[in-house]
Amino acid sequence: MQGQTENDMVLGTSKYKQGVRATTFAWADKGIGYLVGEGSDAQIVRTVAGLDGPAAEKVAAYARHLREQAGTLSGHAIGETVTSDEDHRRDTLLDDILAVTPETEAKVWNETTVARLAELRPEVYGSWEADQLSAALKPHGIRANRQVWGTDESGEGRNRRGFHRDDITKTVTERDRGREAS
């Protein structure tokens, strides 16, 4: 590597400043490098020097063959579909929100929804906070951080963070239409 700019282009912004400097490796250090992104700190690792793409594919194919013979492959490697609790939670979140939010509530506060979700499925939503709902809805394209007007327990009107129920309904309708098409 040439210097700080090239180092940061390969290893990540500010890695040079943090002391992760691939520039310290000499030409003779082929096969030695930094591994970043696996764990909290960069690690110096050794690779197999001189192993090009086609050779690496042969090694991987042979390793797979050995694992197939030993019967140690599972999951995605043998075509199984594995779903985690997180996948299930993400898939049912919108349906759960619709279950706890009556059609008469056009705009709903996040804290109200989280409390209702915790009653519905305490094992899933029991520890959720209002901000987590915003974060969980974001991948679905739903804004749950807008100010919405509502009435609190004492009957006083105020603005708090929330979402529009119609946004949830539209997203679920589009999702279900996509499932029917496939």
CSV table of C-alpha atoms in Angstrom, one decimal:
chain,number,residue,atom,x,y,z
A,1,MET,CA,0.0,0.0,0.0
A,2,GLN,CA,1.1,3.5,-0.7
A,3,GLY,CA,-0.2,5.6,2.2
A,4,GLN,CA,-3.1,6.8,4.4
A,5,THR,CA,-5.6,7.3,1.6
A,6,GLU,CA,-5.0,3.9,0.0
A,7,ASN,CA,-5.0,2.2,3.4
A,8,ASP,CA,-8.4,3.8,4.3
A,9,MET,CA,-9.8,3.0,0.9
A,10,VAL,CA,-9.2,-0.7,1.5
A,11,LEU,CA,-9.6,-1.2,5.3
A,12,GLY,CA,-12.1,1.6,6.0
A,13,THR,CA,-12.2,5.3,6.8
A,14,SER,CA,-9.9,6.4,9.6
A,15,LYS,CA,-8.3,2.9,10.0
A,16,TYR,CA,-4.9,4.5,9.4
A,17,LYS,CA,-5.5,7.1,12.1
A,18,GLN,CA,-6.6,4.3,14.5
A,19,GLY,CA,-3.3,2.5,13.9
A,20,VAL,CA,-4.4,-0.2,11.5
A,21,ARG,CA,-1.7,0.3,8.9
A,22,ALA,CA,-1.2,-2.1,6.1
A,23,THR,CA,1.6,0.1,5.0
A,24,THR,CA,3.8,-1.5,7.6
A,25,PHE,CA,3.8,-4.8,5.6
A,26,ALA,CA,6.8,-5.4,3.4
A,27,TRP,CA,6.8,-6.9,-0.1
A,28,ALA,CA,8.0,-10.2,1.4
A,29,ASP,CA,5.0,-10.3,3.7
A,30,LYS,CA,2.8,-11.7,1.0
A,31,GLY,CA,-0.1,-13.6,2.5
A,32,ILE,CA,-0.3,-11.5,5.7
A,33,GLY,CA,-2.9,-8.8,6.1
A,34,TYR,CA,-5.5,-7.2,8.3
A,35,LEU,CA,-9.0,-8.7,8.8
A,36,VAL,CA,-11.5,-5.9,9.6
A,37,GLY,CA,-15.2,-6.2,10.2
A,38,GLU,CA,-15.0,-9.5,12.1
A,39,GLY,CA,-15.1,-8.6,15.7
A,40,SER,CA,-14.4,-5.2,17.3
A,41,ASP,CA,-10.7,-5.0,16.5
A,42,ALA,CA,-8.7,-5.5,13.3
A,43,GLN,CA,-6.6,-8.7,13.4
A,44,ILE,CA,-3.5,-9.6,11.6
A,45,VAL,CA,-4.1,-12.8,9.7
A,46,ARG,CA,-2.3,-15.1,7.4
A,47,THR,CA,-3.8,-16.2,4.1
A,48,VAL,CA,-2.6,-18.8,1.7
A,49,ALA,CA,-0.1,-17.0,-0.4
A,50,GLY,CA,-0.3,-17.7,-4.1
A,51,LEU,CA,-3.9,-19.1,-4.0
A,52,ASP,CA,-5.8,-17.6,-6.9
A,53,GLY,CA,-9.5,-17.7,-7.6
A,54,PRO,CA,-9.6,-21.1,-9.5
A,55,ALA,CA,-7.3,-22.8,-7.0
A,56,ALA,CA,-9.5,-21.4,-4.1
A,57,GLU,CA,-12.6,-22.8,-5.8
A,58,LYS,CA,-11.0,-26.3,-6.0
A,59,VAL,CA,-10.1,-26.1,-2.3
A,60,ALA,CA,-13.6,-25.1,-1.4
A,61,ALA,CA,-15.2,-27.8,-3.6
A,62,TYR,CA,-12.9,-30.5,-2.0
A,63,ALA,CA,-13.8,-29.2,1.5
A,64,ARG,CA,-17.5,-29.3,0.7
A,65,HIS,CA,-17.1,-32.9,-0.6
A,66,LEU,CA,-15.4,-33.9,2.6
A,67,ARG,CA,-18.2,-32.3,4.7
A,68,GLU,CA,-20.9,-34.0,2.6
A,69,GLN,CA,-19.2,-37.4,3.1
A,70,ALA,CA,-19.0,-36.7,6.9
A,71,GLY,CA,-22.6,-35.5,7.0
A,72,THR,CA,-21.7,-32.3,8.7
A,73,LEU,CA,-23.5,-29.9,6.3
A,74,SER,CA,-26.8,-28.3,7.4
A,75,GLY,CA,-29.0,-25.2,6.9
A,76,HIS,CA,-28.5,-23.0,3.9
A,77,ALA,CA,-25.5,-25.1,2.7
A,78,ILE,CA,-27.9,-28.0,1.8
A,79,GLY,CA,-30.8,-25.9,0.7
A,80,GLU,CA,-32.8,-25.8,4.0
A,81,THR,CA,-34.7,-22.6,4.7
A,82,VAL,CA,-33.9,-21.5,8.2
A,83,THR,CA,-36.1,-18.9,9.8
A,84,SER,CA,-35.1,-17.2,13.1
A,85,ASP,CA,-37.3,-15.6,15.7
A,86,GLU,CA,-36.1,-12.3,14.3
A,87,ASP,CA,-37.4,-13.2,10.8
A,88,HIS,CA,-40.8,-14.2,12.3
A,89,ARG,CA,-41.0,-11.1,14.4
A,90,ARG,CA,-40.3,-8.9,11.4
A,91,ASP,CA,-42.8,-10.7,9.3
A,92,THR,CA,-45.6,-10.5,11.9
A,93,LEU,CA,-45.0,-7.0,13.3
A,94,LEU,CA,-47.3,-5.2,10.8
A,95,ASP,CA,-50.1,-7.7,11.4
A,96,ASP,CA,-49.6,-7.4,15.1
A,97,ILE,CA,-49.9,-3.6,14.9
A,98,LEU,CA,-53.1,-3.9,12.9
A,99,ALA,CA,-54.4,-6.3,15.5
A,100,VAL,CA,-53.9,-3.9,18.4
A,101,THR,CA,-54.8,-0.7,16.5
A,102,PRO,CA,-58.6,-0.3,15.8
A,103,GLU,CA,-59.6,1.2,12.4
A,104,THR,CA,-61.0,4.2,14.2
A,105,GLU,CA,-57.5,5.3,15.2
A,106,ALA,CA,-56.1,7.0,12.2
A,107,LYS,CA,-52.9,8.2,14.0
A,108,VAL,CA,-51.3,6.3,16.8
A,109,TRP,CA,-48.5,7.1,19.3
A,110,ASN,CA,-45.6,4.8,19.3
A,111,GLU,CA,-45.7,4.4,23.1
A,112,THR,CA,-49.3,3.4,23.0
A,113,THR,CA,-48.7,0.9,20.3
A,114,VAL,CA,-45.6,-0.6,22.1
A,115,ALA,CA,-47.7,-1.0,25.3
A,116,ARG,CA,-50.5,-2.8,23.3
A,117,LEU,CA,-48.0,-5.0,21.5
A,118,ALA,CA,-46.4,-6.0,24.9
A,119,GLU,CA,-49.9,-7.1,26.0
A,120,LEU,CA,-50.4,-9.1,22.8
A,121,ARG,CA,-47.0,-10.8,22.7
A,122,PRO,CA,-45.0,-10.1,25.9
A,123,GLU,CA,-42.3,-12.6,24.9
A,124,VAL,CA,-41.6,-10.6,21.7
A,125,TYR,CA,-42.5,-7.0,22.5
A,126,GLY,CA,-42.3,-6.9,26.3
A,127,SER,CA,-39.0,-5.0,26.5
A,128,TRP,CA,-39.6,-2.7,23.5
A,129,GLU,CA,-39.5,1.0,23.7
A,130,ALA,CA,-41.1,3.6,21.4
A,131,ASP,CA,-37.9,4.2,19.5
A,132,GLN,CA,-37.5,0.5,18.7
A,133,LEU,CA,-40.9,0.6,17.0
A,134,SER,CA,-39.7,3.4,14.8
A,135,ALA,CA,-36.6,1.5,13.9
A,136,ALA,CA,-38.5,-1.7,13.2
A,137,LEU,CA,-40.9,0.0,10.9
A,138,LYS,CA,-38.2,1.9,8.9
A,139,PRO,CA,-37.2,-1.1,6.7
A,140,HIS,CA,-40.9,-1.4,5.7
A,141,GLY,CA,-40.8,2.2,4.5
A,142,ILE,CA,-43.1,3.4,7.3
A,143,ARG,CA,-42.3,6.7,9.1
A,144,ALA,CA,-43.1,6.2,12.8
A,145,ASN,CA,-41.1,9.2,14.0
A,146,ARG,CA,-43.6,11.9,12.9
A,147,GLN,CA,-45.6,14.1,15.3
A,148,VAL,CA,-49.2,12.9,15.6
A,149,TRP,CA,-52.0,14.4,17.6
A,150,GLY,CA,-53.6,12.3,20.3
A,151,THR,CA,-55.2,12.4,23.7
A,152,ASP,CA,-53.4,11.0,26.8
A,153,GLU,CA,-55.0,9.1,29.7
A,154,SER,CA,-56.1,12.3,31.4
A,155,GLY,CA,-57.9,13.5,28.3
A,156,GLU,CA,-55.3,16.1,27.4
A,157,GLY,CA,-54.5,16.5,23.7
A,158,ARG,CA,-50.8,16.6,22.7
A,159,ASN,CA,-48.3,15.8,19.9
A,160,ARG,CA,-46.1,12.7,20.3
A,161,ARG,CA,-44.1,10.5,17.9
A,162,GLY,CA,-46.2,8.0,16.0
A,163,PHE,CA,-47.5,6.8,12.7
A,164,HIS,CA,-50.6,6.7,10.5
A,165,ARG,CA,-52.5,3.4,10.6
A,166,ASP,CA,-53.2,3.7,6.8
A,167,ASP,CA,-49.4,3.4,6.1
A,168,ILE,CA,-49.4,0.1,7.9
A,169,THR,CA,-52.5,-1.1,6.0
A,170,LYS,CA,-51.1,-0.1,2.6
A,171,THR,CA,-47.8,-1.9,3.3
A,172,VAL,CA,-49.6,-5.1,4.4
A,173,THR,CA,-51.8,-5.0,1.4
A,174,GLU,CA,-48.9,-4.6,-1.0
A,175,ARG,CA,-46.9,-7.3,0.9
A,176,ASP,CA,-49.9,-9.7,0.6
A,177,ARG,CA,-50.4,-8.9,-3.0
A,178,GLY,CA,-46.8,-9.8,-3.7
A,179,ARG,CA,-47.1,-13.1,-1.9
A,180,GLU,CA,-50.2,-14.0,-3.9
A,181,ALA,CA,-48.3,-13.2,-7.2
A,182,SER,CA,-45.4,-15.5,-6.3
